[in-house]
PDB file of C-alpha atoms in Angstrom:
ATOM      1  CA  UNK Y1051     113.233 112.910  89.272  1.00 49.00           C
ATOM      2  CA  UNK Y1052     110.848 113.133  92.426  1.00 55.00           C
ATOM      3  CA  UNK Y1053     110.033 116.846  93.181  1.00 66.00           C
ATOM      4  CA  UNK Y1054     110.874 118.308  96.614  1.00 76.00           C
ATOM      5  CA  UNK Y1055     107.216 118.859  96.971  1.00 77.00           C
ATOM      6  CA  UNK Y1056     106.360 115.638  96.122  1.00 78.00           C
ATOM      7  CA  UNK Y1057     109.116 114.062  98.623  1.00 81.00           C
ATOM      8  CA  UNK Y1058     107.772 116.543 100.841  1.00 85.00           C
ATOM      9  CA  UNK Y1059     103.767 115.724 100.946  1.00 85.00           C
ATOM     10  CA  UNK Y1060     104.524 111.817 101.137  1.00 87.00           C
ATOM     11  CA  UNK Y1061     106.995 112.474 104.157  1.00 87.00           C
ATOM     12  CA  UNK Y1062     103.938 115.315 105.199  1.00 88.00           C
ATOM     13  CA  UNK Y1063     101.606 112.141 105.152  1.00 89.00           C
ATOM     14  CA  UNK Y1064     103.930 109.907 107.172  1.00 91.00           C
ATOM     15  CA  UNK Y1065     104.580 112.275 110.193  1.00 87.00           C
ATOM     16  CA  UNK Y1066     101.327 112.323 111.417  1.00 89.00           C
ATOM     17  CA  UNK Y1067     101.483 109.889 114.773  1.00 89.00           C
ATOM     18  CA  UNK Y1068      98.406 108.053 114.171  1.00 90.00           C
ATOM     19  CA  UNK Y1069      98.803 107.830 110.144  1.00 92.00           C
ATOM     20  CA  UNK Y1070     102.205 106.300 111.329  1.00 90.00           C
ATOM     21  CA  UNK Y1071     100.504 104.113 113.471  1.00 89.00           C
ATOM     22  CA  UNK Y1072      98.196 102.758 111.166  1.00 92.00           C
ATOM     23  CA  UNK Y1073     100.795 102.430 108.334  1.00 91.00           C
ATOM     24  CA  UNK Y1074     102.825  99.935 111.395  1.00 88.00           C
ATOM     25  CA  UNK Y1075      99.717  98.151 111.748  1.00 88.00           C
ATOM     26  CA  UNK Y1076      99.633  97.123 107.795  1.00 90.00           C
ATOM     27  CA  UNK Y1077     103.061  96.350 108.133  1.00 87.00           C
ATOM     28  CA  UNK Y1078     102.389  92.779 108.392  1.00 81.00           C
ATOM     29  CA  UNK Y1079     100.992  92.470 104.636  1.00 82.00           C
ATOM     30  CA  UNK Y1080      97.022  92.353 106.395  1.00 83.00           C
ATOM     31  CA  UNK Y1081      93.883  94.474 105.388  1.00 88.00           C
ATOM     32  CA  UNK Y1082      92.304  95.974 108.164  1.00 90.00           C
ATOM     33  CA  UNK Y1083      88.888  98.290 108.435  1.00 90.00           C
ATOM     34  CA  UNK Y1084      89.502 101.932 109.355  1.00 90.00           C
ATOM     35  CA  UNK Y1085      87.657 100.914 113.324  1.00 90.00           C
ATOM     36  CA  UNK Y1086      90.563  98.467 113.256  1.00 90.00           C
ATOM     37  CA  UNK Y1087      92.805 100.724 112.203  1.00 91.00           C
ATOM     38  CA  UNK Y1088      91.448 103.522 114.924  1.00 90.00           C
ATOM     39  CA  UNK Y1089      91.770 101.020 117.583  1.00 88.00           C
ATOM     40  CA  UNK Y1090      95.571 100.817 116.562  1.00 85.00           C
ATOM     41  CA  UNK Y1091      96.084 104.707 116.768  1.00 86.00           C
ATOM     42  CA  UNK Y1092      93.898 105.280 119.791  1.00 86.00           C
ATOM     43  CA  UNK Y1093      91.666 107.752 117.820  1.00 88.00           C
ATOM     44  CA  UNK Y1094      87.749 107.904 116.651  1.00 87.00           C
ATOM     45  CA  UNK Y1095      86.495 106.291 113.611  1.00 83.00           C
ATOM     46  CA  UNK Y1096      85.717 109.595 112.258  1.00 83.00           C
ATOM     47  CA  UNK Y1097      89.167 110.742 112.580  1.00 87.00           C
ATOM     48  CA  UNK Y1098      90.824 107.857 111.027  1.00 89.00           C
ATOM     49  CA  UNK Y1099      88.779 108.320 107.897  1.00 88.00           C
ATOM     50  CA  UNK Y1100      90.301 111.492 107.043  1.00 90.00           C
ATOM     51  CA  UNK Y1101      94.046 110.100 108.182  1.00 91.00           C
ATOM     52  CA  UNK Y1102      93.002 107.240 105.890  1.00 92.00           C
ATOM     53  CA  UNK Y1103      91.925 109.345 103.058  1.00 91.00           C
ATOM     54  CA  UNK Y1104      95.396 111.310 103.476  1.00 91.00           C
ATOM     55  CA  UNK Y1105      97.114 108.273 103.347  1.00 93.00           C
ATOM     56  CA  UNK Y1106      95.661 107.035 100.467  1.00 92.00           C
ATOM     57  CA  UNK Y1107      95.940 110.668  98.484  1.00 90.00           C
ATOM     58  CA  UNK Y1108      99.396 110.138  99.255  1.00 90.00           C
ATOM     59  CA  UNK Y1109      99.531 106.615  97.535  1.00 91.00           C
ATOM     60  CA  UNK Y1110     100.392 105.344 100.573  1.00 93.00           C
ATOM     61  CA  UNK Y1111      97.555 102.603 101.163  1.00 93.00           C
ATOM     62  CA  UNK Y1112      94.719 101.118  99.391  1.00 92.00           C
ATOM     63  CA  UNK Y1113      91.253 100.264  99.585  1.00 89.00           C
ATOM     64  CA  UNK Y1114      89.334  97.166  98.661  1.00 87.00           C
ATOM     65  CA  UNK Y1115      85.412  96.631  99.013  1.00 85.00           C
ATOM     66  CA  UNK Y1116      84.315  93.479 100.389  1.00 82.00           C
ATOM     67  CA  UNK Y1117      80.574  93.228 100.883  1.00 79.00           C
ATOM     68  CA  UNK Y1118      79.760  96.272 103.055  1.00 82.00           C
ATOM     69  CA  UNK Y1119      83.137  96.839 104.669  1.00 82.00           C
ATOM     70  CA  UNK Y1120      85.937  98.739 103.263  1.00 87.00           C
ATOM     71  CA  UNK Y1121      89.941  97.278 103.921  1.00 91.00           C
ATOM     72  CA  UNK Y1122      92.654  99.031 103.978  1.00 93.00           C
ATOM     73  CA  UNK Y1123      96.023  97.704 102.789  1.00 91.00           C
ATOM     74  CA  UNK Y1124      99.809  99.429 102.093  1.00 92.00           C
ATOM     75  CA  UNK Y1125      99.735 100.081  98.369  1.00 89.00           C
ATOM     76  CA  UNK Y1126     103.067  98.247  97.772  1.00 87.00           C
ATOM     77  CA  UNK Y1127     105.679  96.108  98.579  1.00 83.00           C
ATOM     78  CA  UNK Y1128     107.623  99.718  98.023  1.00 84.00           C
ATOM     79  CA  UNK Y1129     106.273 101.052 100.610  1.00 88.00           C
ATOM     80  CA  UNK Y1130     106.600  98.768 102.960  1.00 87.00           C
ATOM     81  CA  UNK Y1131     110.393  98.986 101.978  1.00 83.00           C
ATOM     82  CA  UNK Y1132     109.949 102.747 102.763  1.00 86.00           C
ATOM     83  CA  UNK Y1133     108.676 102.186 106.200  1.00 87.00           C
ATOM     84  CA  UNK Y1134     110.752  99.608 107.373  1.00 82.00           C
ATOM     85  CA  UNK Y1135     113.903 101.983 105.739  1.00 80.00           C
ATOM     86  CA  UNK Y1136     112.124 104.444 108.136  1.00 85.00           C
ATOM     87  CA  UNK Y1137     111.931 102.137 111.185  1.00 82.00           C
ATOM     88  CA  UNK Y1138     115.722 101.165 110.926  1.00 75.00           C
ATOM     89  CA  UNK Y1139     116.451 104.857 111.043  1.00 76.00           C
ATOM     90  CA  UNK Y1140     113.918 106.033 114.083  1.00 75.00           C
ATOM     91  CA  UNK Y1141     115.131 103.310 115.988  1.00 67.00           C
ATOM     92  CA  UNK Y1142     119.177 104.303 116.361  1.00 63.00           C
ATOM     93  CA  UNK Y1143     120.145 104.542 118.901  1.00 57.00           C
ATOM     94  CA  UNK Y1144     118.901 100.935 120.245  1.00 52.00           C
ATOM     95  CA  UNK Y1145     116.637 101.354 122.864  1.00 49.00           C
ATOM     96  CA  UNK Y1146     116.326  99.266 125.589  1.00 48.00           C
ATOM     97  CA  UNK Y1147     113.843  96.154 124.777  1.00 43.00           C
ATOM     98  CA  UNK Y1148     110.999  94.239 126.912  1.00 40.00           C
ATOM     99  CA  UNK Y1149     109.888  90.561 125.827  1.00 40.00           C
ATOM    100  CA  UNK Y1150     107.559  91.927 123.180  1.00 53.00           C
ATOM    101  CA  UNK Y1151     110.732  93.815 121.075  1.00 75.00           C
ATOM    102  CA  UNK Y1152     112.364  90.935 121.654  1.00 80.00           C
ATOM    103  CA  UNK Y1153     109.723  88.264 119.688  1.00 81.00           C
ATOM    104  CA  UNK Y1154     109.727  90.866 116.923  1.00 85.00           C
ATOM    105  CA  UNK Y1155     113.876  91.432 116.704  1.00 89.00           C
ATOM    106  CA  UNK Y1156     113.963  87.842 116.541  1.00 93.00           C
ATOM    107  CA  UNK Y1157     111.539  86.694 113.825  1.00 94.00           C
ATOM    108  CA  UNK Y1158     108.954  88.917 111.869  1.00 93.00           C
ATOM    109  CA  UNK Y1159     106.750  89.726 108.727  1.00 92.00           C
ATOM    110  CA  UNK Y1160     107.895  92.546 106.987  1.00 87.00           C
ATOM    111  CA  UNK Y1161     104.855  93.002 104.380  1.00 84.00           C
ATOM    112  CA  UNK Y1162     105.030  89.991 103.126  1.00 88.00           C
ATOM    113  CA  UNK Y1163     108.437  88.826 103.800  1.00 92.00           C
ATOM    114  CA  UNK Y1164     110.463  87.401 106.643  1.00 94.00           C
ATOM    115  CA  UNK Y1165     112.756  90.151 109.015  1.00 93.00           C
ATOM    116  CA  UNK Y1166     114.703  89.931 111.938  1.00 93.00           C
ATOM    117  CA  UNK Y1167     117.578  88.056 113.543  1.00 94.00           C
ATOM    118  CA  UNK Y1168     115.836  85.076 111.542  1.00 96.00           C
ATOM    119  CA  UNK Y1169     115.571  86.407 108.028  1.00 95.00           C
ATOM    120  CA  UNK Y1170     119.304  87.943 108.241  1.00 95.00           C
ATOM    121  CA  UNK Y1171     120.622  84.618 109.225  1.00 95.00           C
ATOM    122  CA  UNK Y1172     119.251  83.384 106.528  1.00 96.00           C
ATOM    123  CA  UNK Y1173     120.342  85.671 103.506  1.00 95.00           C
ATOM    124  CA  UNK Y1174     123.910  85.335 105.342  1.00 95.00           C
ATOM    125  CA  UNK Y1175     123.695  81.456 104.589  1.00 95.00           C
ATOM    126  CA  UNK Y1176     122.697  82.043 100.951  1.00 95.00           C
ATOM    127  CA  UNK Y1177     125.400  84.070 100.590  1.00 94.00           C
ATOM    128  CA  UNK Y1178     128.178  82.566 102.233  1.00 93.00           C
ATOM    129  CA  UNK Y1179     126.693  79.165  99.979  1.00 93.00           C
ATOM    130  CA  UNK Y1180     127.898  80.927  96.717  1.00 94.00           C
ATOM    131  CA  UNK Y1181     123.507  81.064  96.362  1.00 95.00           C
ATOM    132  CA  UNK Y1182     122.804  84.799  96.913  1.00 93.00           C
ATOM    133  CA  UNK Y1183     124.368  88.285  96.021  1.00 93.00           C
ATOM    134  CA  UNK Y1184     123.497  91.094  97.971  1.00 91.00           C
ATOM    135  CA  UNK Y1185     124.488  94.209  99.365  1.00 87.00           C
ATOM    136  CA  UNK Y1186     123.095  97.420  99.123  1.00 82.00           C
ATOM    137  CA  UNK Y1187     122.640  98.097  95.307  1.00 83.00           C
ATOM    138  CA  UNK Y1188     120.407  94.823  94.990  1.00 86.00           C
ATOM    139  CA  UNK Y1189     120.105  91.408  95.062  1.00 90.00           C
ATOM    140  CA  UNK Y1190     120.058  87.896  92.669  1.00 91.00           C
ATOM    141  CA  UNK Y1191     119.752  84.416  92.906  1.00 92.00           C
ATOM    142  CA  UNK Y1192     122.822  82.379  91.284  1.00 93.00           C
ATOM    143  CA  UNK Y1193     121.776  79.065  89.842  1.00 93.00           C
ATOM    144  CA  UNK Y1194     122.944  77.119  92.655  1.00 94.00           C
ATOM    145  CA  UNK Y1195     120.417  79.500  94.842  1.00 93.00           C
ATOM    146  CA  UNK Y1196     117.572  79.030  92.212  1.00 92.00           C
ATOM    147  CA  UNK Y1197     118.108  74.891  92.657  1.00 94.00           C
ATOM    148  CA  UNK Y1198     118.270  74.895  95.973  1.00 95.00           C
ATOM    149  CA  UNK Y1199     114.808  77.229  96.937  1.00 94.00           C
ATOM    150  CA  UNK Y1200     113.623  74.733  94.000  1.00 93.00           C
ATOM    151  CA  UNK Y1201     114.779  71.768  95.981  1.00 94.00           C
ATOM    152  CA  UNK Y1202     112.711  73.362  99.024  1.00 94.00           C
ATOM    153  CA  UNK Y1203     109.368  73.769  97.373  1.00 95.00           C
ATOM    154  CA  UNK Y1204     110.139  77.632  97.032  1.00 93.00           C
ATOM    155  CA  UNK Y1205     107.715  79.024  94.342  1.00 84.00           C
ATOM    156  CA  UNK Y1206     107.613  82.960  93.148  1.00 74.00           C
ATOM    157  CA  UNK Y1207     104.610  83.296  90.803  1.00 60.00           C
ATOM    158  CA  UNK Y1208     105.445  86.085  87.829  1.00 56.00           C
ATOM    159  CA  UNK Y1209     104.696  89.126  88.762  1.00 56.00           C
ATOM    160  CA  UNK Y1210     105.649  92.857  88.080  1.00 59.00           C
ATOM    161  CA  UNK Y1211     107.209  93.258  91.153  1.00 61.00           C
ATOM    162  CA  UNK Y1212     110.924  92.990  91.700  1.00 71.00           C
ATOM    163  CA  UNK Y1213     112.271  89.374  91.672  1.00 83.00           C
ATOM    164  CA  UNK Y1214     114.957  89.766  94.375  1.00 88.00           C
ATOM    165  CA  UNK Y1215     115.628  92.495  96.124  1.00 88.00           C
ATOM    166  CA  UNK Y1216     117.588  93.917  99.108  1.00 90.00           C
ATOM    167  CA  UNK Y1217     115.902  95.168 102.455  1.00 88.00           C
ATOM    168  CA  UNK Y1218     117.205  96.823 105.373  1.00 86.00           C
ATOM    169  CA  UNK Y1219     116.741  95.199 108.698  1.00 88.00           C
ATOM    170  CA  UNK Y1220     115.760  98.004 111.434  1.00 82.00           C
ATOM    171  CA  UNK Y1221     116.346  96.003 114.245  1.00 85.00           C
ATOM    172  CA  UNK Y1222     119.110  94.166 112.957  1.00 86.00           C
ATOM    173  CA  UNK Y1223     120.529  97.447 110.832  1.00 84.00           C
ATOM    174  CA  UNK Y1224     121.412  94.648 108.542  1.00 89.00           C
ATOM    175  CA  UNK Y1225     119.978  93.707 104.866  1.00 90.00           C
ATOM    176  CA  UNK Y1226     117.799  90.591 104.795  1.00 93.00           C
ATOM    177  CA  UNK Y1227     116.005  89.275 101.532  1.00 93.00           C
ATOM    178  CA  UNK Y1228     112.998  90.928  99.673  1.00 90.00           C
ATOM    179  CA  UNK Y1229     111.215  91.005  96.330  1.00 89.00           C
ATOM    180  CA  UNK Y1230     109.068  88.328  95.121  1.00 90.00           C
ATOM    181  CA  UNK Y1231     112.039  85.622  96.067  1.00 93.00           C
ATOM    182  CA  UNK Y1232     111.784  86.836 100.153  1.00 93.00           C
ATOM    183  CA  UNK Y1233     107.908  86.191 100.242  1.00 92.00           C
ATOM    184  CA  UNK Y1234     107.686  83.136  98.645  1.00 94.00           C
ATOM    185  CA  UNK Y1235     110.653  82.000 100.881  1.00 95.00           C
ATOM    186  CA  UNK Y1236     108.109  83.313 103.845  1.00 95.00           C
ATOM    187  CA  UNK Y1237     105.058  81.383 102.609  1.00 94.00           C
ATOM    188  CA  UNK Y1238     107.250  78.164 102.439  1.00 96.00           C
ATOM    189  CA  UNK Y1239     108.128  78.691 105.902  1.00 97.00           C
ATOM    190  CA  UNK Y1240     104.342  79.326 106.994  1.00 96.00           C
ATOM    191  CA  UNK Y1241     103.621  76.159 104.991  1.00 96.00           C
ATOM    192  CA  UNK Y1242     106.314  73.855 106.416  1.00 96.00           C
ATOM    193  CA  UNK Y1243     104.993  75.108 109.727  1.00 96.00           C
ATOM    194  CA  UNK Y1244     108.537  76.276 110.376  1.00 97.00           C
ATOM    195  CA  UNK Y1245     107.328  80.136 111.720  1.00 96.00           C
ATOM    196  CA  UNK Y1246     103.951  80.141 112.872  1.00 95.00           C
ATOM    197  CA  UNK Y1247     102.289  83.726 112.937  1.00 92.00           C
ATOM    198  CA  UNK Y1248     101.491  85.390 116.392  1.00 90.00           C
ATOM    199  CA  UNK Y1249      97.527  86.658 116.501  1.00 86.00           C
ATOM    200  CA  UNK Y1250      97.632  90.464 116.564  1.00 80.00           C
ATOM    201  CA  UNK Y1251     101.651  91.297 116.167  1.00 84.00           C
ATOM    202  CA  UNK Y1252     103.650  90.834 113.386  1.00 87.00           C
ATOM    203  CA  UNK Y1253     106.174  88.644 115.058  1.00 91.00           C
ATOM    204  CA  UNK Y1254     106.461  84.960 114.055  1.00 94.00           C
ATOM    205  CA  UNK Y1255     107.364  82.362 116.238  1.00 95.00           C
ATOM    206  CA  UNK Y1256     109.997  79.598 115.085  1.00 95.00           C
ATOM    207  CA  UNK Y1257     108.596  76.590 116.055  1.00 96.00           C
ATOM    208  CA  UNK Y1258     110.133  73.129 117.095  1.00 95.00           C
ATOM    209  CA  UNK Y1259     110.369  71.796 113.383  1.00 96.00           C
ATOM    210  CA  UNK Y1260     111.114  75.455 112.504  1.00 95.00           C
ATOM    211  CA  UNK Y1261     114.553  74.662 114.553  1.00 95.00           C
ATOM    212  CA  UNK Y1262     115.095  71.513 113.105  1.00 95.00           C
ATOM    213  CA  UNK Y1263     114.405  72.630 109.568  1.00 95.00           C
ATOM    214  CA  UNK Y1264     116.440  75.937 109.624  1.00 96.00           C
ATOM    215  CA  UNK Y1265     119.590  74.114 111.058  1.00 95.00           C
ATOM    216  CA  UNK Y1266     119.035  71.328 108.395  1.00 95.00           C
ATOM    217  CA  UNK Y1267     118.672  73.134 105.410  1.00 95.00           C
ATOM    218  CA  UNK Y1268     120.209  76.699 105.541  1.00 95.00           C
ATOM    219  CA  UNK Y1269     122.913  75.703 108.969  1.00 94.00           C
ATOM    220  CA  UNK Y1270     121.024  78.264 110.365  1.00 93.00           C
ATOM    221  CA  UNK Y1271     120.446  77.865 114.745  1.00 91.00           C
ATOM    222  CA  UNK Y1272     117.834  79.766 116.051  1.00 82.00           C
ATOM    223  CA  UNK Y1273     117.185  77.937 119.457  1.00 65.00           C
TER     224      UNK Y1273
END
């Protein structure tokens, strides 16, 4: 069981506005440098160090080395369940929107996965097509689903991470696919040039074939 003062130091490490920041800003599965990362929470590159430091005492992020620059990445697909968990909760009640909260309530990355109206629509098809179980305690693939993410060039490499797995919306307050299963469905999408990444945001844009695609194979309109 997870002490209180545990629970306590990793919710510590998240309240900080510009560690929250930063941890948004890695939201969309990317490794950034900490001057990145202090451009995204408005603070000097000496102060993001030791908010980047905390972050990663916390087990929050990671580092990598690359030549002479250090990246910073969220540690987990866990934690990016964490934060979004967080999101959906800081963002009741619904605020009012401008274009920008639109593109991401629409169609986004959520680590590595797909979120929004988008990726909700599309774990509703699975399910209501006998392919996916979900709710709150978790998720599977039945063998019809299995076939037909087969059938459209769908591939999750092995991996210790958790093959399917629920994930709460928080725009949409609704659950939308995870786990291995949701970003492989998310790299097919890239690949079939159905979403198409937005420079510098994590929303995705659903592109022309994206609409025709989508309709075609899950029934899903996004137009």
């Amino acid at each position: 069981m997870v002490s209180t003062t545990g629970l306590a130091a990793t919710a510590a490490a998240i309240g900080d506005p510009a560690r929250a920041g930063m941890l948004a800003a890695l939201m969309d599965g990317r490794a950034l440098t900490a001057g990145e990362l202090a451009g995204v929470a408005g603070i000097a590159p000496q102060t993001a160090s030791a908010h980047l430091a905390r972050l990663a005492e916390a087990g929050l992020i990671q580092q990598e080395k690359q030549g002479r620059h250090r990246y910073h990445r969220l540690a987990s697909a866990e934690v990016a369940a964490l934060l979004e968990g967080l999101m959906a909760l800081a963002a009741r009640p619904r605020p009012a929107t401008g274009p920008r909260e639109h593109g991401l309530r629409t169609a986004r990355t959520c680590y590595d996965h797909m979120a929004g109206r988008l990726a909700v629509a599309l774990a509703d098809a699975l399910v209501a097509r006998g392919h996916l179980l979900l709710d709150t305690e978790g998720a599977a693939l039945t063998e019809g689903g299995l076939a037909f993410l087969n059938d459209l060039g769908v591939r999750s490499a092995p991996s210790r991470r958790r093959f399917c797995r629920p994930c709460l919306d928080w725009s949409e307050r609704r659950l939308h696919l995870g786990g291995a299963v949701g970003a492989a469905l998310c790299a097919r999408c890239v690949e079939l040039g159905w979403v198409r990444p937005v420079a510098g945001s994590r929303a995705l844009t659903i592109t022309p074939a994206g609409e025709l695609g989508f309709r075609s194979a899950f029934g899903v309109a996004m137009a």
